[in-house]
Amino acid sequence: MGLPAYVGDLARIEWSVHVQKNNTTLPIVPVAKTAANPSLTILPVNWRHLPSLMRPEQERTVPQRQPTQVMVWRHPTSRRLHYREAADIDLLALKLIIEDIDLKKAAALGKATPGELKLAIEHAIAEGLLVAAASRIRRPAPIRANADACLETMLAADLFTLQWHITQACDLHCRHCYDRSNRTAMSIDTALALLDDFHDFCAQLSVRGQVTFTGGNPFLYPHFETVYQAASQWGFGIAILGNPAPRQQLRRLVDMAKPLYVQISLEGLQTHNDYMRGEGHFKRSLAFLGDLRKLGIFSMVMLTLTRDNIDQVIPLADRLAGLADQFTFNRLATVGEGAALQMPDENRFKQFLREYADKAATSPHMGLKDNLFNIMRHSNGQAPLGGCTGYGCGAAFNFMAVLPDGEVHACRKFPSRIGSIQAQRLAEIYNSELAQRYRAGSDACGRCILNLACRGCPAITHSLGLDVFSDKDPYCFASEAMITGRASPVQR
């Protein structure tokens, strides 16, 4: 009896797999630009379903005469051997990268959006068909190079967030608002051009991009849905920091692209919250959280911590259990109208951190965002958390804030202007000397063992009249040994 007609193609696949199995030392070197996995072999064959014949543990599929391509490769991270037929999305991603095709031009010529093309590339990277370029979003290593928290994962970020305060318009007038200035919102053409520039920025620095729309209330920007849709078509992750909005508007956004999360703010239990944010706000917010849950949108609630609401934080967390997916707090920065309010003293704040952390240990919806939690964790022998931005203070590192008129700030919570999109590209602003200075953090934190995971909060430092480049967060309670590397008299 003669051999099957497909035996020649099957033998070629088996030989390629054999070669890969015996080539376990193939190096995957870092690449300056995303590139094809050097271990990848693509074999044109005349029969489909041949790889299934090589997997005795799986049900075999009868080969069919039809031209296709089979890929054989080792994953660059896991080193695991893979072989299967190439899908259209695989070939598209490989073509885009190997031929160095500009995504904007490819999208303009075809029927896909840049975001869909990015998704194909990201899928190929996850599969190991492509080797991703290393992120160029980096910050200087701390002085104490052997610090416990000096990890490569804290020195470089693969996601960059553009926190876009798209409008100053707001339907509330909160008593702690840090900016009620009259800034003119940019035109729709300027807004769309900013998204185009952000795409170029992310491509140049080899990072994924996220746009976090906020304000004011971003829902009140007259072209919000147009800009939201454009951001989704660019393939950016999208988040919203705003006020409760109608369910119909949320549905329209979800139809375009479900946001990563929607965040609203509450300032305590109902009486205090409505005193701070306006009558009826608490009930509207709880109803809005219910709408988010019904639509399958991850919900976050943020509280601005003051002397007046510190005792309401944990009761509010209890109230939000089962309603909000995450609850956390920021300390009050006494700028703008917030200058009329006060933070608790340092001892009460330190006690509160312990109370909050103890409660959070059994309440998974309570987030640990304040960077100073890491001082307690270090003292308890626990690994540091990402804190405010996933990298401690990420000002001008893994995020920048764009204001309605195009000003760019290292952090929106205090005046930290580093440029303007009206005169500069985002990459130029990010690489400026002033942005690098913010990125380096305060000199007072330079030798701290928690430098990368903490750095306190420069907005608090500024709001209390100190220099963000030379002074530390006045609420910092790190020991002298942690900060300087020398034991304090008490510890000797």
Coordinates of C-alpha atoms in Angstrom, one line a residue:
M1 CA 0.0 0.0 0.0
G2 CA 1.4 3.4 -1.0
L3 CA 2.3 6.2 1.5
P4 CA -0.2 9.0 2.0
A5 CA 0.2 11.9 -0.3
Y6 CA 0.9 14.3 2.6
V7 CA 3.8 12.3 4.0
G8 CA 6.4 14.6 2.5
D9 CA 4.9 17.7 4.1
L10 CA 4.5 15.9 7.4
A11 CA 8.2 14.8 7.3
R12 CA 9.3 18.4 6.8
I13 CA 7.3 19.5 9.8
E14 CA 8.6 16.7 12.0
W15 CA 12.2 17.5 11.0
S16 CA 11.7 21.1 11.9
V17 CA 10.3 20.2 15.2
H18 CA 13.2 17.7 15.8
V19 CA 15.8 20.5 15.0
Q20 CA 14.0 22.9 17.5
K21 CA 14.0 20.2 20.2
N22 CA 17.7 19.7 19.9
N23 CA 18.4 23.5 19.8
T24 CA 17.6 24.4 23.4
T25 CA 20.4 27.0 23.7
L26 CA 19.1 29.4 20.9
P27 CA 19.6 32.9 22.5
I28 CA 16.8 35.4 22.4
V29 CA 18.7 38.7 22.6
P30 CA 17.1 42.0 23.5
V31 CA 15.9 43.9 20.4
A32 CA 15.8 47.6 19.8
K33 CA 12.6 47.2 17.8
T34 CA 10.0 44.5 17.9
A35 CA 11.2 41.7 15.6
A36 CA 10.3 38.2 14.5
N37 CA 11.4 35.4 16.9
P38 CA 14.7 34.2 15.5
S39 CA 13.7 30.6 16.3
L40 CA 10.5 30.9 14.1
T41 CA 10.3 28.6 11.0
I42 CA 7.4 28.9 8.6
L43 CA 6.8 25.9 6.3
P44 CA 4.5 26.2 3.3
V45 CA 2.6 22.9 3.0
N46 CA -0.2 21.6 0.8
W47 CA -2.2 19.9 3.5
R48 CA -4.1 21.2 6.5
H49 CA -4.3 19.6 10.0
L50 CA -0.9 17.9 9.7
P51 CA 0.2 19.1 13.2
S52 CA -2.6 17.1 14.8
L53 CA -1.0 13.9 13.5
M54 CA 2.0 14.6 15.7
R55 CA 0.1 14.9 18.9
P56 CA -1.0 11.4 20.0
E57 CA -2.7 12.8 23.1
Q58 CA -5.2 14.7 21.0
E59 CA -7.8 13.5 18.6
R60 CA -6.5 13.5 15.1
T61 CA -8.1 15.4 12.3
V62 CA -8.1 14.0 8.8
P63 CA -5.7 16.0 6.6
Q64 CA -7.3 18.0 3.8
R65 CA -5.6 19.0 0.6
Q66 CA -5.4 22.8 1.0
P67 CA -2.3 25.1 0.9
T68 CA -1.4 26.5 4.4
Q69 CA 1.6 27.3 6.5
V70 CA 2.9 25.7 9.6
M71 CA 4.9 27.5 12.2
V72 CA 7.5 26.0 14.5
W73 CA 9.2 28.1 17.2
R74 CA 10.3 28.3 20.8
H75 CA 8.7 30.9 23.0
P76 CA 11.3 33.6 23.9
T77 CA 10.4 33.6 27.6
S78 CA 9.2 30.2 28.5
R79 CA 11.4 28.4 26.0
R80 CA 8.5 26.0 25.3
L81 CA 8.4 24.4 21.9
H82 CA 5.3 25.2 19.8
Y83 CA 4.1 24.1 16.3
R84 CA 0.7 24.8 14.7
E85 CA -0.8 26.1 11.5
A86 CA -0.5 29.9 11.0
A87 CA -3.7 31.9 11.4
D88 CA -4.4 35.1 9.4
I89 CA -3.8 37.2 12.5
D90 CA -0.3 35.6 12.9
L91 CA 0.7 36.3 9.3
L92 CA -0.7 39.9 9.5
A93 CA 1.4 40.6 12.6
L94 CA 4.5 39.1 11.1
K95 CA 4.1 41.0 7.9
L96 CA 3.6 44.3 9.7
I97 CA 6.8 43.9 11.8
I98 CA 9.1 42.2 9.3
E99 CA 8.3 44.7 6.5
D100 CA 8.3 47.6 9.0
I101 CA 4.9 48.8 7.9
D102 CA 3.7 52.0 9.5
L103 CA 0.4 51.2 11.4
K104 CA -1.2 54.5 10.5
K105 CA -0.6 54.0 6.8
A106 CA -1.6 50.4 7.0
A107 CA -4.9 51.3 8.7
A108 CA -5.5 54.1 6.1
L109 CA -5.1 51.6 3.2
G110 CA -7.1 48.8 4.7
K111 CA -10.3 48.3 6.7
A112 CA -8.7 47.8 10.1
T113 CA -8.1 50.5 12.7
P114 CA -4.6 51.0 14.2
G115 CA -5.9 49.5 17.4
E116 CA -6.9 46.3 15.6
L117 CA -3.4 46.1 14.1
K118 CA -1.8 46.7 17.5
L119 CA -4.0 43.9 18.9
A120 CA -2.6 41.5 16.2
I121 CA 0.9 42.4 17.1
E122 CA 0.3 42.1 20.9
H123 CA -1.3 38.7 20.3
A124 CA 1.8 37.6 18.3
I125 CA 4.1 38.8 21.1
A126 CA 2.1 36.9 23.7
E127 CA 2.3 33.8 21.5
G128 CA 6.1 34.3 21.2
L129 CA 6.1 34.7 17.4
L130 CA 7.5 38.2 17.9
V131 CA 10.0 39.5 20.4
A132 CA 9.0 42.8 21.9
A133 CA 11.4 45.7 22.1
A134 CA 12.4 46.7 25.6
S135 CA 10.6 49.7 27.0
R136 CA 12.4 53.0 26.8
I137 CA 10.4 54.3 29.7
R138 CA 13.1 54.2 32.4
R139 CA 14.2 56.2 35.3
P140 CA 17.6 56.5 37.0
A141 CA 18.7 53.7 39.4
P142 CA 18.8 54.9 43.1
I143 CA 22.1 55.7 44.8
R144 CA 21.8 52.5 46.9
A145 CA 22.0 50.1 44.0
N146 CA 21.6 47.1 46.3
A147 CA 18.4 48.3 47.9
D148 CA 15.8 45.7 48.6
A149 CA 13.3 47.5 46.3
C150 CA 15.8 48.2 43.5
L151 CA 14.3 45.8 41.1
E152 CA 14.4 46.0 37.3
T153 CA 10.6 45.9 37.3
M154 CA 10.6 49.2 39.2
L155 CA 13.2 50.9 36.9
A156 CA 11.2 50.4 33.6
A157 CA 7.5 50.5 32.7
D158 CA 5.8 48.9 29.7
L159 CA 2.6 50.9 30.1
F160 CA 2.4 54.7 29.9
T161 CA -0.7 56.6 31.1
L162 CA -1.8 59.9 29.6
Q163 CA -4.0 61.5 32.3
W164 CA -6.1 63.8 30.2
H165 CA -8.0 66.5 32.0
I166 CA -10.0 67.1 29.0
T167 CA -12.3 69.9 30.4
Q168 CA -12.5 72.1 33.4
A169 CA -16.4 72.0 33.2
C170 CA -17.9 70.2 36.2
D171 CA -21.4 69.7 37.6
L172 CA -20.0 69.8 41.2
H173 CA -18.1 72.4 43.2
C174 CA -16.2 70.3 45.8
R175 CA -14.8 72.0 48.8
H176 CA -11.3 70.5 48.3
C177 CA -11.1 71.1 44.5
Y178 CA -7.4 71.8 43.6
D179 CA -8.1 73.7 40.4
R180 CA -11.1 75.8 39.5
S181 CA -9.1 78.0 37.1
N182 CA -10.6 79.0 33.7
R183 CA -8.8 76.9 31.1
T184 CA -10.2 76.8 27.6
A185 CA -10.8 73.2 26.3
M186 CA -8.9 72.3 23.2
S187 CA -10.8 72.0 19.9
I188 CA -11.8 68.6 18.5
D189 CA -9.0 68.8 15.9
T190 CA -6.4 69.4 18.5
A191 CA -7.7 66.6 20.7
L192 CA -7.6 64.1 17.8
A193 CA -4.1 65.3 17.0
L194 CA -3.0 64.7 20.6
L195 CA -4.1 61.0 20.3
D196 CA -2.1 60.7 17.0
D197 CA 0.9 62.2 18.8
F198 CA 0.4 59.8 21.8
H199 CA 0.5 56.8 19.4
D200 CA 3.8 58.0 18.0
F201 CA 5.1 58.6 21.6
C202 CA 4.2 55.0 22.6
A203 CA 5.7 53.5 19.4
Q204 CA 8.9 55.5 19.8
L205 CA 9.3 54.5 23.5
S206 CA 8.1 50.9 23.0
V207 CA 5.3 51.0 25.5
R208 CA 1.5 50.3 25.6
G209 CA -0.6 53.4 26.0
Q210 CA -3.5 54.2 28.3
V211 CA -5.6 57.3 28.2
T212 CA -7.3 58.2 31.4
F213 CA -10.0 60.8 30.8
T214 CA -10.8 63.1 33.6
G215 CA -11.5 66.8 34.3
G216 CA -13.5 68.6 35.6
N217 CA -16.0 66.0 34.6
P218 CA -14.9 64.5 31.3
F219 CA -18.5 63.6 30.3
L220 CA -19.1 67.3 29.9
Y221 CA -16.5 67.8 27.2
P222 CA -18.7 68.5 24.1
H223 CA -16.8 66.0 21.9
F224 CA -16.2 63.4 24.5
E225 CA -17.7 60.4 22.8
T226 CA -15.9 61.3 19.5
V227 CA -12.5 61.5 21.3
Y228 CA -13.4 58.3 23.3
Q229 CA -14.1 56.4 20.1
A230 CA -10.9 57.7 18.5
A231 CA -8.8 56.6 21.5
S232 CA -10.4 53.1 21.3
Q233 CA -9.6 53.0 17.6
W234 CA -5.9 53.8 18.3
G235 CA -5.9 50.7 20.6
F236 CA -5.3 52.6 23.8
G237 CA -6.6 51.3 27.1
I238 CA -9.2 53.7 28.4
A239 CA -10.2 54.7 31.9
I240 CA -12.5 57.4 33.2
L241 CA -12.2 59.5 36.3
G242 CA -15.4 61.5 36.6
N243 CA -18.8 62.0 38.2
P244 CA -21.9 59.8 38.0
A245 CA -23.3 59.7 34.4
P246 CA -26.5 58.4 32.8
R247 CA -26.6 54.7 32.1
Q248 CA -27.4 55.4 28.5
Q249 CA -24.2 57.3 28.0
L250 CA -22.2 54.4 29.6
R251 CA -23.9 51.9 27.2
R252 CA -22.8 54.0 24.2
L253 CA -19.2 54.0 25.5
V254 CA -19.3 50.2 26.2
D255 CA -20.5 49.7 22.6
M256 CA -17.4 51.4 21.4
A257 CA -14.9 49.8 23.9
K258 CA -15.5 48.9 27.5
P259 CA -13.3 51.1 29.7
L260 CA -10.7 49.4 31.9
Y261 CA -12.4 51.1 34.8
V262 CA -14.6 54.1 35.8
Q263 CA -13.6 55.9 39.0
I264 CA -15.8 58.3 41.0
S265 CA -15.1 60.0 44.4
L266 CA -16.8 59.9 47.8
E267 CA -15.6 61.9 50.8
G268 CA -17.1 59.9 53.6
L269 CA -20.5 58.7 54.7
Q270 CA -23.6 60.5 53.3
T271 CA -23.8 63.6 55.5
H272 CA -20.1 64.5 55.2
N273 CA -19.9 63.5 51.6
D274 CA -22.8 65.7 50.6
Y275 CA -21.4 68.6 52.6
M276 CA -18.2 68.3 50.5
R277 CA -19.7 67.4 47.1
G278 CA -23.3 68.6 47.1
E279 CA -26.7 67.4 48.3
G280 CA -27.8 64.1 46.9
H281 CA -24.3 63.1 45.6
F282 CA -23.9 60.1 47.9
K283 CA -27.2 58.4 46.8
R284 CA -26.5 59.2 43.1
S285 CA -23.0 57.7 43.4
L286 CA -24.3 54.4 44.9
A287 CA -26.9 54.1 42.2
F288 CA -24.1 54.8 39.6
L289 CA -22.0 52.0 41.1
G290 CA -24.9 49.7 40.6
D291 CA -25.1 50.7 36.9
L292 CA -21.4 50.0 36.5
R293 CA -21.9 46.6 37.9
K294 CA -24.8 45.8 35.7
L295 CA -22.7 46.8 32.6
G296 CA -19.7 44.8 33.8
I297 CA -17.5 47.8 34.2
F298 CA -14.8 47.7 36.9
S299 CA -15.6 50.4 39.4
M300 CA -13.3 52.4 41.7
V301 CA -14.0 54.9 44.4
M302 CA -11.5 57.4 45.6
L303 CA -11.6 59.4 48.8
T304 CA -9.5 62.6 49.5
L305 CA -8.3 62.1 53.1
T306 CA -8.6 65.1 55.5
R307 CA -8.6 65.7 59.2
D308 CA -12.4 65.8 59.0
N309 CA -13.1 62.5 57.3
I310 CA -10.3 60.2 58.6
D311 CA -12.6 58.4 61.0
Q312 CA -15.1 57.8 58.2
V313 CA -12.8 56.0 55.8
I314 CA -13.1 52.5 57.2
P315 CA -16.9 52.8 57.7
L316 CA -17.2 53.9 54.1
A317 CA -15.1 51.0 53.0
D318 CA -17.5 48.7 54.8
R319 CA -20.5 50.4 53.1
L320 CA -18.9 49.9 49.7
A321 CA -18.2 46.2 50.1
G322 CA -20.1 44.5 47.2
L323 CA -20.8 47.8 45.5
A324 CA -17.3 49.0 44.4
D325 CA -14.6 46.8 43.0
Q326 CA -11.9 48.9 44.6
F327 CA -11.8 51.6 47.2
T328 CA -8.8 53.7 48.1
F329 CA -7.7 57.2 49.2
N330 CA -5.4 60.0 48.4
R331 CA -4.1 62.5 50.9
L332 CA -5.4 66.1 50.6
A333 CA -3.1 68.4 48.8
T334 CA -3.8 71.8 50.2
V335 CA -3.8 73.7 47.0
G336 CA -6.6 75.5 45.3
E337 CA -9.8 75.4 47.4
G338 CA -8.3 72.6 49.3
A339 CA -6.1 75.1 51.1
A340 CA -9.0 75.9 53.4
L341 CA -8.9 72.3 54.7
Q342 CA -6.4 70.4 56.8
M343 CA -4.8 67.0 56.9
P344 CA -4.6 65.1 60.2
D345 CA -1.3 65.4 62.1
E346 CA 1.5 63.0 61.4
N347 CA 0.9 60.7 64.4
R348 CA -2.8 60.3 63.6
F349 CA -2.0 59.6 60.0
K350 CA 0.5 56.9 60.9
Q351 CA -2.0 55.3 63.2
F352 CA -4.6 55.5 60.5
L353 CA -2.3 53.7 58.0
R354 CA -2.0 50.8 60.4
E355 CA -5.8 50.6 60.9
Y356 CA -6.5 50.8 57.2
A357 CA -3.9 48.1 56.3
D358 CA -5.2 45.8 59.0
K359 CA -8.8 46.2 57.6
A360 CA -7.6 45.8 54.0
A361 CA -6.0 42.5 54.9
T362 CA -9.5 41.0 55.1
S363 CA -11.3 43.4 52.7
P364 CA -10.0 42.7 49.2
H365 CA -11.7 45.7 47.7
M366 CA -9.6 48.1 49.8
G367 CA -6.5 49.2 47.8
L368 CA -3.2 50.3 49.2
K369 CA -2.3 53.3 47.1
D370 CA -0.5 55.7 49.4
N371 CA 3.3 55.1 48.9
L372 CA 3.9 55.4 52.7
F373 CA 2.3 52.0 53.2
N374 CA 5.5 50.6 51.9
I375 CA 7.4 51.8 55.0
M376 CA 5.1 49.7 57.2
R377 CA 5.5 46.7 54.8
H378 CA 9.3 47.0 54.9
S379 CA 9.2 47.0 58.7
N380 CA 7.0 43.9 58.7
G381 CA 9.3 42.1 56.2
Q382 CA 6.8 42.3 53.4
A383 CA 7.7 43.0 49.8
P384 CA 6.9 46.6 48.6
L385 CA 3.7 47.3 46.6
G386 CA 3.5 49.5 43.5
G387 CA 1.7 52.3 45.5
C388 CA 0.4 55.3 43.6
T389 CA 1.2 54.4 40.0
G390 CA 2.5 50.9 40.3
Y391 CA 6.0 52.4 40.6
G392 CA 5.7 54.5 43.7
C393 CA 5.6 58.1 42.6
G394 CA 5.4 58.0 38.8
A395 CA 5.4 61.7 38.1
A396 CA 6.8 62.2 34.6
F397 CA 7.9 58.6 34.6
N398 CA 5.0 56.3 33.7
F399 CA 2.4 59.0 33.4
M400 CA 2.0 62.7 32.5
A401 CA -1.0 64.9 32.9
V402 CA -2.4 67.0 30.1
L403 CA -4.7 69.9 31.0
P404 CA -7.6 71.2 28.9
D405 CA -5.5 74.0 27.3
G406 CA -2.7 71.6 26.4
E407 CA -0.3 72.3 29.4
V408 CA 1.5 69.2 30.4
H409 CA 2.3 68.6 34.1
A410 CA 4.4 65.9 35.8
C411 CA 1.5 65.5 38.3
R412 CA -1.9 67.2 38.2
K413 CA -2.2 67.5 42.0
F414 CA 0.2 70.3 42.2
P415 CA 1.7 72.9 39.8
S416 CA 4.4 70.9 37.9
R417 CA 4.3 72.3 34.3
I418 CA 6.9 70.6 32.1
G419 CA 5.6 71.7 28.6
S420 CA 2.7 72.3 26.3
I421 CA 1.3 70.2 23.4
Q422 CA 0.6 73.5 21.7
A423 CA 4.3 74.0 21.0
Q424 CA 5.9 70.5 21.6
R425 CA 5.5 66.9 20.9
L426 CA 4.9 64.6 23.9
A427 CA 8.3 62.8 23.4
E428 CA 10.1 66.2 23.5
I429 CA 8.3 67.1 26.7
Y430 CA 9.0 63.7 28.3
N431 CA 12.7 63.9 27.4
S432 CA 13.1 67.5 28.7
E433 CA 15.5 68.3 31.5
L434 CA 12.7 69.4 33.7
A435 CA 10.7 66.1 33.2
Q436 CA 13.9 64.2 34.0
R437 CA 14.3 66.2 37.2
Y438 CA 10.8 65.2 38.3
R439 CA 11.4 61.6 37.3
A440 CA 14.5 61.4 39.5
G441 CA 12.5 62.3 42.6
S442 CA 13.6 64.3 45.6
D443 CA 17.2 64.3 46.7
A444 CA 16.0 63.5 50.2
C445 CA 14.8 60.1 49.0
G446 CA 17.9 59.4 46.9
R447 CA 19.4 56.9 49.3
C448 CA 16.3 55.4 50.8
I449 CA 15.9 51.7 50.5
L450 CA 12.3 52.2 49.2
N451 CA 13.3 54.9 46.7
L452 CA 11.7 53.1 43.7
A453 CA 8.6 51.9 45.4
C454 CA 7.8 55.1 47.4
R455 CA 9.2 58.6 47.2
G456 CA 6.2 59.8 49.2
C457 CA 3.9 62.3 47.5
P458 CA 5.4 65.4 46.0
A459 CA 2.0 67.1 45.9
I460 CA 1.9 66.9 49.7
T461 CA 5.5 68.2 49.9
H462 CA 4.6 71.2 47.7
S463 CA 1.3 72.0 49.4
L464 CA 3.1 72.3 52.7
G465 CA 5.6 74.8 51.3
L466 CA 8.6 72.5 50.8
D467 CA 10.8 71.9 47.8
V468 CA 9.8 68.8 45.8
F469 CA 13.3 68.4 44.5
S470 CA 15.2 68.5 47.8
D471 CA 12.7 67.8 50.6
K472 CA 10.9 64.6 51.5
D473 CA 7.2 64.0 52.1
P474 CA 6.7 65.6 55.6
Y475 CA 4.5 62.6 56.5
C476 CA 7.3 60.1 55.8
F477 CA 8.2 58.0 58.9
A478 CA 11.0 55.9 57.5
S479 CA 13.8 55.2 59.9
E480 CA 17.2 56.8 59.4
A481 CA 18.7 53.4 58.5
M482 CA 16.2 53.1 55.6
I483 CA 16.8 56.6 54.3
T484 CA 20.6 56.9 54.8
G485 CA 21.8 53.4 55.1
R486 CA 23.2 54.2 58.6
A487 CA 21.7 52.9 61.8
S488 CA 20.0 55.5 63.9
P489 CA 21.2 56.0 67.6
V490 CA 18.1 54.2 68.8
Q491 CA 18.8 51.2 66.6
R492 CA 22.5 50.8 67.6

